[in-house]
Coordinates of C-alpha atoms and ligand atoms in Angstrom, one line a residue:
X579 CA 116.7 92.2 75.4
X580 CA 114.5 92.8 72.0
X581 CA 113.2 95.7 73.1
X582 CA 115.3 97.7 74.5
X583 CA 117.3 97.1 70.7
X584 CA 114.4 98.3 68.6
X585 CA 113.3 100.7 70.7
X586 CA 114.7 104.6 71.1
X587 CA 115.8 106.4 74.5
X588 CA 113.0 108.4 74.4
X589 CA 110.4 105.7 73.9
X590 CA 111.8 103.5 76.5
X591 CA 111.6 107.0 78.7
X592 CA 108.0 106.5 78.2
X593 CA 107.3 103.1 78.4
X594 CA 109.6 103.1 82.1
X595 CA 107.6 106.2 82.9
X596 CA 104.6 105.0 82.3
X597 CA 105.3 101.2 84.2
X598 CA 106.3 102.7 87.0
X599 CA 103.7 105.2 87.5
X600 CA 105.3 107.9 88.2
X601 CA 106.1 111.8 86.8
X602 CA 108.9 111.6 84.4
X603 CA 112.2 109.9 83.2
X604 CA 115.2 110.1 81.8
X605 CA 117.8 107.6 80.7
X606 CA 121.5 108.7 80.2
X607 CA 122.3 106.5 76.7
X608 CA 125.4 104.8 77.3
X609 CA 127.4 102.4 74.9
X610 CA 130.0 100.3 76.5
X611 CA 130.9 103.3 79.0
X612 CA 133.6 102.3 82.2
X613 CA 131.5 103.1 85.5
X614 CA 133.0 106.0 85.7
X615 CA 131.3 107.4 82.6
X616 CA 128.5 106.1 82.5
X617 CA 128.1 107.9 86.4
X618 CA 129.2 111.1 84.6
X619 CA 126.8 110.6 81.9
X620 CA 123.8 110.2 84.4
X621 CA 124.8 113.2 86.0
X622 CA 125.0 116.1 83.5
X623 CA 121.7 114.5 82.4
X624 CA 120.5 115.3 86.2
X625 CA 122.1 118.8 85.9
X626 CA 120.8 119.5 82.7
X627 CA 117.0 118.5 83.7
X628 CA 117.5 120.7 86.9
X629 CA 118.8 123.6 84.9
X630 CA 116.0 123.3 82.3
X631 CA 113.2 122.9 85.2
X632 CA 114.4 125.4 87.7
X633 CA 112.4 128.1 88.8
X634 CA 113.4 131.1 89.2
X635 CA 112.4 131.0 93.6
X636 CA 112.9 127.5 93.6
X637 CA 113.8 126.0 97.4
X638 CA 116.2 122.7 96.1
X639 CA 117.2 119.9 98.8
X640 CA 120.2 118.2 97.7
X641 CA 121.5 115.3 99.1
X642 CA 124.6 114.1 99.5
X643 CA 127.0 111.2 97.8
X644 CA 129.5 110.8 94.9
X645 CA 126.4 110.8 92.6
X646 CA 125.1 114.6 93.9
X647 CA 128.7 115.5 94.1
X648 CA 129.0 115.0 90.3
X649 CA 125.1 116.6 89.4
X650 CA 127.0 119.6 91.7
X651 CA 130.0 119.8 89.3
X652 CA 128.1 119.9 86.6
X653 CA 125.6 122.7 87.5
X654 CA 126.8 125.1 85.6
X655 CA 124.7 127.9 83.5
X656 CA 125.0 128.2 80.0
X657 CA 126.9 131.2 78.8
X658 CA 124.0 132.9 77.3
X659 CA 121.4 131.6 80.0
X660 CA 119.8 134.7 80.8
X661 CA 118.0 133.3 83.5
X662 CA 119.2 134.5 86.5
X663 CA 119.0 131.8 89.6
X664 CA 120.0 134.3 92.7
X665 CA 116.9 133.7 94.3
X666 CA 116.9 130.2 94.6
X667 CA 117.8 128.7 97.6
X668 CA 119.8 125.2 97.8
X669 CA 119.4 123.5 100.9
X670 CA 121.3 120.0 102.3
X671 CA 118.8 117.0 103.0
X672 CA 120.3 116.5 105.8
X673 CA 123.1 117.3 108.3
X674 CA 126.5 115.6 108.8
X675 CA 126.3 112.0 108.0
X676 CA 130.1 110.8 108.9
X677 CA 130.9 111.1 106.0
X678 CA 134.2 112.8 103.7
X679 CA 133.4 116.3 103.9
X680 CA 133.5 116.9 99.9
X681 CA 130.1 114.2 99.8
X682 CA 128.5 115.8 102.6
X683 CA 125.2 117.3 102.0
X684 CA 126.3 120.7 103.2
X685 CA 129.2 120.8 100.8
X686 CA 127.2 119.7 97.7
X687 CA 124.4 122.0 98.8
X688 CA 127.2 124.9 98.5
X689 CA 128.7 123.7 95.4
X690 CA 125.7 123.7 93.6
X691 CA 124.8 127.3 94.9
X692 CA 128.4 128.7 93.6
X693 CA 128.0 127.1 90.1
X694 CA 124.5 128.4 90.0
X695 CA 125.0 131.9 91.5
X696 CA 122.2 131.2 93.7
X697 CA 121.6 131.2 97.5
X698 CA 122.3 128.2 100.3
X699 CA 121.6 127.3 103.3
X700 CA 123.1 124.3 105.9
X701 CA 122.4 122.1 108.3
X702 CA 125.4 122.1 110.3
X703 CA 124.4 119.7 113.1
X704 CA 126.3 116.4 114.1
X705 CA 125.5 113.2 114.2
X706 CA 125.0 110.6 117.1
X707 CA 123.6 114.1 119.4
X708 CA 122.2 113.5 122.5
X709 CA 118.5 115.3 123.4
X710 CA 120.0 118.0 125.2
X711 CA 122.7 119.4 122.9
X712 CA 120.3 118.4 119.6
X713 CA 117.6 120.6 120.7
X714 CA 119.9 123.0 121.7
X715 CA 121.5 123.0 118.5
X716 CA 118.0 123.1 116.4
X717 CA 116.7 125.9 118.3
X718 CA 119.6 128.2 116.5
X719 CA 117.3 130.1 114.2
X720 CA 119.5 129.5 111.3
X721 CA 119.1 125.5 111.8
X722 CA 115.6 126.2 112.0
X723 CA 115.0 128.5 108.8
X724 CA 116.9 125.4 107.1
X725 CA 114.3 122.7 108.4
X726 CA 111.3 125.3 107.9
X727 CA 112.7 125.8 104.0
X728 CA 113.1 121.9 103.8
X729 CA 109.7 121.1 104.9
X730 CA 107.9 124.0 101.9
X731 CA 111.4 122.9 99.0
X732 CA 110.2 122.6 95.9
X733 CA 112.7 119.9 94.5
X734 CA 114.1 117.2 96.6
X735 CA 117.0 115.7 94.3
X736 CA 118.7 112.2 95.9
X737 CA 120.4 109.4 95.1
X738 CA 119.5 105.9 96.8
X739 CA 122.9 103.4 97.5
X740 CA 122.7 99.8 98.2
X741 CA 122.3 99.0 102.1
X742 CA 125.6 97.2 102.6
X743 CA 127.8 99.6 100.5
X744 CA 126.4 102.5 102.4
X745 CA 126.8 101.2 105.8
X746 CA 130.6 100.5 105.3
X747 CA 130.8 103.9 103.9
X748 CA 129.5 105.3 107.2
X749 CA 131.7 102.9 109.3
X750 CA 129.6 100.5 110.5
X751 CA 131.6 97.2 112.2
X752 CA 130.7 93.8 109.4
X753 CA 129.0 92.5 112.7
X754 CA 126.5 95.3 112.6
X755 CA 126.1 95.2 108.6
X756 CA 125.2 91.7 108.9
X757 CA 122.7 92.2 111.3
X758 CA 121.2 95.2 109.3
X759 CA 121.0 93.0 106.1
X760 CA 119.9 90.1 108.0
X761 CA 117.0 92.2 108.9
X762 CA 116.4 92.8 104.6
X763 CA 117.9 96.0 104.4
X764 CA 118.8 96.1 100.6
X765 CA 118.4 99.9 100.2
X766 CA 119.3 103.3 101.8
X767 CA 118.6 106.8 100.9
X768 CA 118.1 110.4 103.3
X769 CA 119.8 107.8 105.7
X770 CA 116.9 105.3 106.0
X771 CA 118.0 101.6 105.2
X772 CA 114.9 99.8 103.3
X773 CA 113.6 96.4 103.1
X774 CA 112.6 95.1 99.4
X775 CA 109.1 96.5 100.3
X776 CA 110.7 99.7 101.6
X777 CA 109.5 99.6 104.9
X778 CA 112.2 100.8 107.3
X779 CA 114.7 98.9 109.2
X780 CA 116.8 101.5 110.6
X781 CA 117.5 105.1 110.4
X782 CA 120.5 107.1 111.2
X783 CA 120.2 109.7 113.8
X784 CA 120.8 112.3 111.3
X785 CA 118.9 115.7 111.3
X786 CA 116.9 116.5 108.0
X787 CA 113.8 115.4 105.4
X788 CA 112.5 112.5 107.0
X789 CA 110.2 110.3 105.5
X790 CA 107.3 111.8 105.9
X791 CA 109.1 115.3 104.0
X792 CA 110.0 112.9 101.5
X793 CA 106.6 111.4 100.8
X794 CA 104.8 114.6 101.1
X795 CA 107.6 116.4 98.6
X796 CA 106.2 118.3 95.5
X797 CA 108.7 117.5 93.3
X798 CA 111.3 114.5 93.7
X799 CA 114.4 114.0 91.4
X800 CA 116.1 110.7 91.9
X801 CA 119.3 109.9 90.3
X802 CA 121.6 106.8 90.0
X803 CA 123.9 105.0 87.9
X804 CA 124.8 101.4 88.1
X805 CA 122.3 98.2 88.1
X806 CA 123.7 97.1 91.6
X807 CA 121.4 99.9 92.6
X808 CA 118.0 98.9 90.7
X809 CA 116.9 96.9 93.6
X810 CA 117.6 100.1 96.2
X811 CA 115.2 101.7 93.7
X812 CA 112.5 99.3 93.1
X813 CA 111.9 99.0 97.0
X814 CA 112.0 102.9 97.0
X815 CA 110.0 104.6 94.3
X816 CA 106.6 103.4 95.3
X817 CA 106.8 105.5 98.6
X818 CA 106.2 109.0 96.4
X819 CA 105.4 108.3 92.7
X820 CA 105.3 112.1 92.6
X821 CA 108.5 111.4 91.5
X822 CA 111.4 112.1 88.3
X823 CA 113.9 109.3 87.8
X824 CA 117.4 109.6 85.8
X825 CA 119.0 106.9 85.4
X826 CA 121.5 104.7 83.0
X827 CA 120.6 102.9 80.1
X828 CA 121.6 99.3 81.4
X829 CA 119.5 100.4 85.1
X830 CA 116.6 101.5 82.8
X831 CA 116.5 98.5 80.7
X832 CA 117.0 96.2 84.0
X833 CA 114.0 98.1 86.0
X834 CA 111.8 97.2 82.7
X835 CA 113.0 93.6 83.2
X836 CA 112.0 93.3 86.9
X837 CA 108.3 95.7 86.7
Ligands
G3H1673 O1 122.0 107.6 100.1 C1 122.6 107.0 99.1 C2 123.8 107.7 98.6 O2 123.4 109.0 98.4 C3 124.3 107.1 97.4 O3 125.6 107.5 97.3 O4 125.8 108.6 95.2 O5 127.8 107.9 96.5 O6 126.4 106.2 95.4 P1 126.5 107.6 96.0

């Protein structure tokens, strides 16, 4: 539209900031980029704010996805960054989720430690437990040092994904995908599917942040790329406005369209 033509990246930063109510934002510029790029784009912008904003005992809970997995990869200290990050301590959001093991929480979470010579610690606890074997395995001290450090972290980066796309990517039969979006799931992220108003509709048996973490979090970093996912975020970012937003370009411009 008009606007987003006469106006800059970093006034368009503020005016989204400022209509959405919430801490910060920052838009990726992009000019007739394939998906690819304009996903790589979004995410050294992510790593780049992280590396710029990270303190030095920082407790980071990183989530998993292609989106993470690319923030991950690009992690990487400048050459003459003094700033040494071996006290800080990345953490996964959350344990297994079914899915490939390179875009699991837990491998991101250890990606992004090696790139930033800094600590990490996992969440290696299956999915679809039953009571027994779940509370066995989250009465391991190390599981529990994880959930204790998840509950106090002092960045929560995540990505959302649309409901449908994520529930195929977790194997879920078309019978059951129907039903969730039946139900008005159009978004999903820390492995809650959202109605437009982002109340809950279902939730994977997954152990991590829940909900309430989430809304309670100090500092929240969400990142995307792509306007199929604008309508994931508009049901999601009035749960914690305490909240930093990187984004695309074309997302940006579309949020301002539908706020
Ligand atoms: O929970 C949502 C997913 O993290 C989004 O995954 O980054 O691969 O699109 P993605």
């Amino acid at each position: 539209g008009v606007m987003g033509e006469i106006m800059g990246i970093s006034d368009l930063e503020v005016k989204l900031r400022d209509k959405l109510g919430i801490n910060y934002v920052v838009i990726s510029k992009n000019v007739n980029g394939t998906e690819d790029m304009i996903a790589e784009g979004v995410a050294k912008c992510a790593a780049k704010y992280i590396l710029k904003n990270l303190g030095p005992h920082d407790k980071v809970a990183i989530a998993g996805g292609t989106t993470m997995r690319r923030i991950a990869e690009n992690l990487v200290k400048d050459k003459d960054n003094e700033e040494g990050f071996e006290d800080v301590i990345l953490m996964p959001t959350r344990g297994s989720v079914g899915s490939e093991i390179e875009i699991q929480a837990n491998s991101i979470a250890a990606l992004a430690a090696k790139n930033l010579g800094a600590g990490v610690e996992f969440l290696y606890v299956p999915d679809e437990l039953d009571g027994s074997a779940r509370e066995t395995l989250m009465s391991i001290p190390d599981v529990r040092r994880t959930l204790d450090h998840l509950r106090v972290s002092d960045k929560v980066v995540f990505s959302i994904g649309r409901a449908d796309m994520m529930a195929r990517r977790r194997g879920m039969s078309e019978e059951d995908i129907k039903a969730l979006t039946d139900k008005g799931a159009i978004g999903e992220a820390f492995g809650y599917y959202f109605d437009k108003n982002g109340e809950i509709v279902m939730k994977l048996n997954t152990v991590g942040i829940d909900i309430e973490m989430y809304k309670n979090a100090k500092d929240a970093i969400v990142v995307f790329a792509g306007s199929e996912k604008v309508e994931s975020f508009l049901a999601l970012y009035k749960l914690n406005k305490n909240l930093t937003l990187i984004v695309d370009e074309e997302s940006a411009k579309e949020i301002l369209n539908r706020i």
